[in-house]
Short mmCIF file of C-alpha atoms in Angstrom, two decimals:
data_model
loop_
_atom_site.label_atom_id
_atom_site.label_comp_id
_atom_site.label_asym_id
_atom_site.label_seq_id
_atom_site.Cartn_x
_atom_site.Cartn_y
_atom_site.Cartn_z
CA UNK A 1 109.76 124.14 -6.80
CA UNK A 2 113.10 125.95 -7.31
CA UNK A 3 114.76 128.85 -6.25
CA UNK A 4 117.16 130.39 -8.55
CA UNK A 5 119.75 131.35 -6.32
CA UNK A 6 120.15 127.65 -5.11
CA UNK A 7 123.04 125.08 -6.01
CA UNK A 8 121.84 122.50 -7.47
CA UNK A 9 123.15 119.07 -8.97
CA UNK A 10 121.79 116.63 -10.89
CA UNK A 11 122.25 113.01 -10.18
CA UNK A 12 121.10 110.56 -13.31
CA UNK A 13 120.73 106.92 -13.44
CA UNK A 14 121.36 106.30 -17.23
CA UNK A 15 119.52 103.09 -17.57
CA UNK A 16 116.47 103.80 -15.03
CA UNK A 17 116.26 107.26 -17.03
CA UNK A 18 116.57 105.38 -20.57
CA UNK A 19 113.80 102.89 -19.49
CA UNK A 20 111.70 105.86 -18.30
CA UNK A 21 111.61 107.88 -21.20
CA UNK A 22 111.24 104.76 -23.59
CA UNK A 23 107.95 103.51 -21.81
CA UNK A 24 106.47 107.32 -22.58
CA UNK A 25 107.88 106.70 -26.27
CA UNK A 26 110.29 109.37 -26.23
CA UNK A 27 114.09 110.10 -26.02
CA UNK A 28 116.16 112.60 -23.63
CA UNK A 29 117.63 115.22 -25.47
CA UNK A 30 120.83 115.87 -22.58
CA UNK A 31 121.89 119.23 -23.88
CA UNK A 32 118.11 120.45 -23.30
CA UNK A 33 118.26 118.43 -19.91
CA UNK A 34 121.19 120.20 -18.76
CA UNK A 35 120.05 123.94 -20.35
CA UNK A 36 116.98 123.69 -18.36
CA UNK A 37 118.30 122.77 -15.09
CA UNK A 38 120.43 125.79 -15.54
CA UNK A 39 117.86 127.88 -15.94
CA UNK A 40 116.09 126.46 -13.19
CA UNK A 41 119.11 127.10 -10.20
CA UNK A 42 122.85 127.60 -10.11
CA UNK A 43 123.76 124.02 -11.44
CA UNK A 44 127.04 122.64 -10.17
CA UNK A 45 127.30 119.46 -11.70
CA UNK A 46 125.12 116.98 -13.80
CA UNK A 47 126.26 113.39 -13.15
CA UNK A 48 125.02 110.46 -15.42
CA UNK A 49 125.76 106.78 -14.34
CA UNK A 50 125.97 103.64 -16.80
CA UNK A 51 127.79 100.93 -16.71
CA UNK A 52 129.39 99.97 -19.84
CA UNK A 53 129.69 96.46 -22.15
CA UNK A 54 133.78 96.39 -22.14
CA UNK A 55 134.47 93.18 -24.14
CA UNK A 56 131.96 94.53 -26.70
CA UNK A 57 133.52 96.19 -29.92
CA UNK A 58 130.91 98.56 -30.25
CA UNK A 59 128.98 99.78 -27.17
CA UNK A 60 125.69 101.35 -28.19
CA UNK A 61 125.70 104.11 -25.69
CA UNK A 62 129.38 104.73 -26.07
CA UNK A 63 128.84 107.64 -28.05
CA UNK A 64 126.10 108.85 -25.61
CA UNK A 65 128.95 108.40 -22.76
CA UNK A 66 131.07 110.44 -25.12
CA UNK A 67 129.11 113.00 -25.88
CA UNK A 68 127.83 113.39 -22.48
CA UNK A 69 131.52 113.75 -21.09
CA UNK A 70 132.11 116.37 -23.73
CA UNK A 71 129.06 118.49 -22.68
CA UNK A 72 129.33 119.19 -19.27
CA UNK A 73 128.29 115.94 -17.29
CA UNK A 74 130.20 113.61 -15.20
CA UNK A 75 130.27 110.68 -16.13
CA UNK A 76 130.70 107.66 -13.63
CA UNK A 77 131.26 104.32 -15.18
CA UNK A 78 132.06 100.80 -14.90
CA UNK A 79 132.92 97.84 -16.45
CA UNK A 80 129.03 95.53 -16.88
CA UNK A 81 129.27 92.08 -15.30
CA UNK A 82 128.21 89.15 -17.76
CA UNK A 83 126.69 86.25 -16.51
CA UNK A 84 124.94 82.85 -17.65
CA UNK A 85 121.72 82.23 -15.77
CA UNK A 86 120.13 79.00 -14.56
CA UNK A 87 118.73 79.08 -17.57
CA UNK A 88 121.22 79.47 -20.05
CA UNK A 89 120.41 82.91 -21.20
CA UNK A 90 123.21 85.63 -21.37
CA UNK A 91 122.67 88.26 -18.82
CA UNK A 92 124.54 91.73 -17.73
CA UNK A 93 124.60 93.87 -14.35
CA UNK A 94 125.72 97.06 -14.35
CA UNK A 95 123.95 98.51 -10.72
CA UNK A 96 125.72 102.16 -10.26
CA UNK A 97 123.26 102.62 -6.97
CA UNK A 98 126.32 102.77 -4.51
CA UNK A 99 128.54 105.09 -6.90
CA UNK A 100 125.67 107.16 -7.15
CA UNK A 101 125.02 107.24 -3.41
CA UNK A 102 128.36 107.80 -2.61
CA UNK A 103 128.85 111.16 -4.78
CA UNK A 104 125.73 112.51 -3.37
CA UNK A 105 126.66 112.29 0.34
CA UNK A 106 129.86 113.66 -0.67
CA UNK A 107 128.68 117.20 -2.46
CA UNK A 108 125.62 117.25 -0.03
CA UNK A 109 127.06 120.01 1.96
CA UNK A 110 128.14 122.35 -0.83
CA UNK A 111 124.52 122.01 -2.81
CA UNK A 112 121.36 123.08 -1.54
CA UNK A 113 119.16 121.01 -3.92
CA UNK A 114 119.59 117.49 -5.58
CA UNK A 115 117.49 116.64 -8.62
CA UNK A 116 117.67 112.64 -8.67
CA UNK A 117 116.93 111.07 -12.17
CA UNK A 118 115.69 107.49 -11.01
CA UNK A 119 112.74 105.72 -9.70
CA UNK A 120 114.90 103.37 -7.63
CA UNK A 121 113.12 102.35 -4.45
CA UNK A 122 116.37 101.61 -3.42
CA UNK A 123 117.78 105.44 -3.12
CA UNK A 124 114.97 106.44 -0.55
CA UNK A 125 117.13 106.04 2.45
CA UNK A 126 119.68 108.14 0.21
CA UNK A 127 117.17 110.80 -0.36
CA UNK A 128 116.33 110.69 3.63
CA UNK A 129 119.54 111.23 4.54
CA UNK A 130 120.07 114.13 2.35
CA UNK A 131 117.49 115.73 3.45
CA UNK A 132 118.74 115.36 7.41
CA UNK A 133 121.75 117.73 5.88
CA UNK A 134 119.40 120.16 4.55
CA UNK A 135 118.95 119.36 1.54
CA UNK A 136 115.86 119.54 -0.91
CA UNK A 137 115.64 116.17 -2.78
CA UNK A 138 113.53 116.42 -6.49
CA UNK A 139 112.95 113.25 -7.85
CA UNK A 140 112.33 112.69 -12.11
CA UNK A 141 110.85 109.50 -12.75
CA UNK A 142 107.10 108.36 -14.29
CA UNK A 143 103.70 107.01 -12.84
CA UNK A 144 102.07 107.06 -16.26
CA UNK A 145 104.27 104.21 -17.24
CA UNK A 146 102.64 100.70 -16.80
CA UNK A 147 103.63 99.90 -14.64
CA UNK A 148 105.05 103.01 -12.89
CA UNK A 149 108.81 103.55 -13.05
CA UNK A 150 108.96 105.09 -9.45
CA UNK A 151 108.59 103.41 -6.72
CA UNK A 152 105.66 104.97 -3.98
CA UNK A 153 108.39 104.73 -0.69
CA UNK A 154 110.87 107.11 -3.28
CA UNK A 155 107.92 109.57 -4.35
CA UNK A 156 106.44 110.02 -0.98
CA UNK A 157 110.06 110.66 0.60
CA UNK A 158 110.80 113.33 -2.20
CA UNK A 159 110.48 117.06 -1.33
CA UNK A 160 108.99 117.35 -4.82
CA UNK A 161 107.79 114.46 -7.22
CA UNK A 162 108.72 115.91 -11.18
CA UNK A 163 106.29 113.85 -13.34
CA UNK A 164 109.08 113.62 -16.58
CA UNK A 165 106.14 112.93 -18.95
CA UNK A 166 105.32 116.62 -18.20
CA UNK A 167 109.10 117.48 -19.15
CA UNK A 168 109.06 116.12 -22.37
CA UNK A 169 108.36 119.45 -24.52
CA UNK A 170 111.21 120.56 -22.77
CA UNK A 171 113.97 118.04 -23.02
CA UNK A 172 112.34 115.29 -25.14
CA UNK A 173 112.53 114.58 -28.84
CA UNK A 174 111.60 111.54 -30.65
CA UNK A 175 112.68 108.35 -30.43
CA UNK A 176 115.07 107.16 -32.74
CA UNK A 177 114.01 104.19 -35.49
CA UNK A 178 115.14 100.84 -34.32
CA UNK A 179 118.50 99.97 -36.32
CA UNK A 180 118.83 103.75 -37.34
CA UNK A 181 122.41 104.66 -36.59
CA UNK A 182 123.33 106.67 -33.24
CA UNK A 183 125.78 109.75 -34.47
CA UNK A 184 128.07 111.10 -32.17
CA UNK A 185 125.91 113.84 -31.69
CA UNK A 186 122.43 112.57 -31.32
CA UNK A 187 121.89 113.67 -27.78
CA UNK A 188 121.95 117.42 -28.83
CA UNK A 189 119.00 116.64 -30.78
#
């Protein structure tokens, strides 16, 4: 449900949106993201959060970050945190949930509607509290997954639950072929 004379901004968890979109077996083409959302209400701003591999050469999704900054999102990023576990395997953590947070309390009283691109359990006292303000809270995440990416306390505290399976004619394309190259360009499709 939107209005087209409302503000709106999009807030996008980068990894809980890649992980999404992978278990339907498809990719997220951003500038059809952002094109629809525009169509849908005044958009403000489109934010996308990922933390990023720093002592890596090569990042994978540095030329998603790129492209993404070049397109009209805002990117918020920071450095992953490597770490050993007990047993011995290499791990990273990259959680963005308080960055995220943070930025939507702050623009909540110049928007009217927040689209939230995560299935985080963890962001439905976020969502509550925007919606004390006045503000309608979408959430884009999947239950068709197994198991589902969204958590039930996050979809029942949504104004609106937006399955993203059902989005994926719209800002979906195919997934890329593991080892194929990522151009600078891929997320324009």
């Amino acid at each position: 449900m939107f209005y087209k004379d409302e503000r709106l901004a999009l807030f996008i968890d980068g990894s809980n949106l890649y992980a999404a979109a992978k278990a339907l077996g498809f990719d997220i083409d951003y500038k059809l993201l952002r094109q629809e959302f525009m169509r849908r209400g005044k958009l403000l701003r489109a934010f996308y959060y990922t933390a990023l591999l720093e002592n890596d050469e090569y990042s994978p999704i540095r030329p998603l970050v790129d492209w993404l900054h070049y397109n009209g999102f805002t990117m918020v990023t920071k450095p992953a945190k490597e770490y050993t576990d007990s047993m011995g395997r290499r791990k990273v953590k990259g959680n963005m949930d308080i960055e995220l947070t943070v930025d939507a309390m702050e623009l909540a009283p110049r928007v009217d509607h927040i689209v939230l691109f995560s299935g985080d359990g963890d962001f439905r006292p976020l969502v509550e509290s925007l919606q004390r303000q006045g503000v309608r809270v979408s959430v884009v995440s999947t239950i068709r997954s197994q198991p589902p990416m969204i958590s039930d306390e996050l979809r029942r505290q949504a104004d609106n639950f937006i399955e993203l399976e059902e989005l994926k004619d719209v800002i979906g394309r195919p997934p890329r072929e593991q080892g194929e190259p990522r151009p600078v360009s891929a997320a324009n499709g």
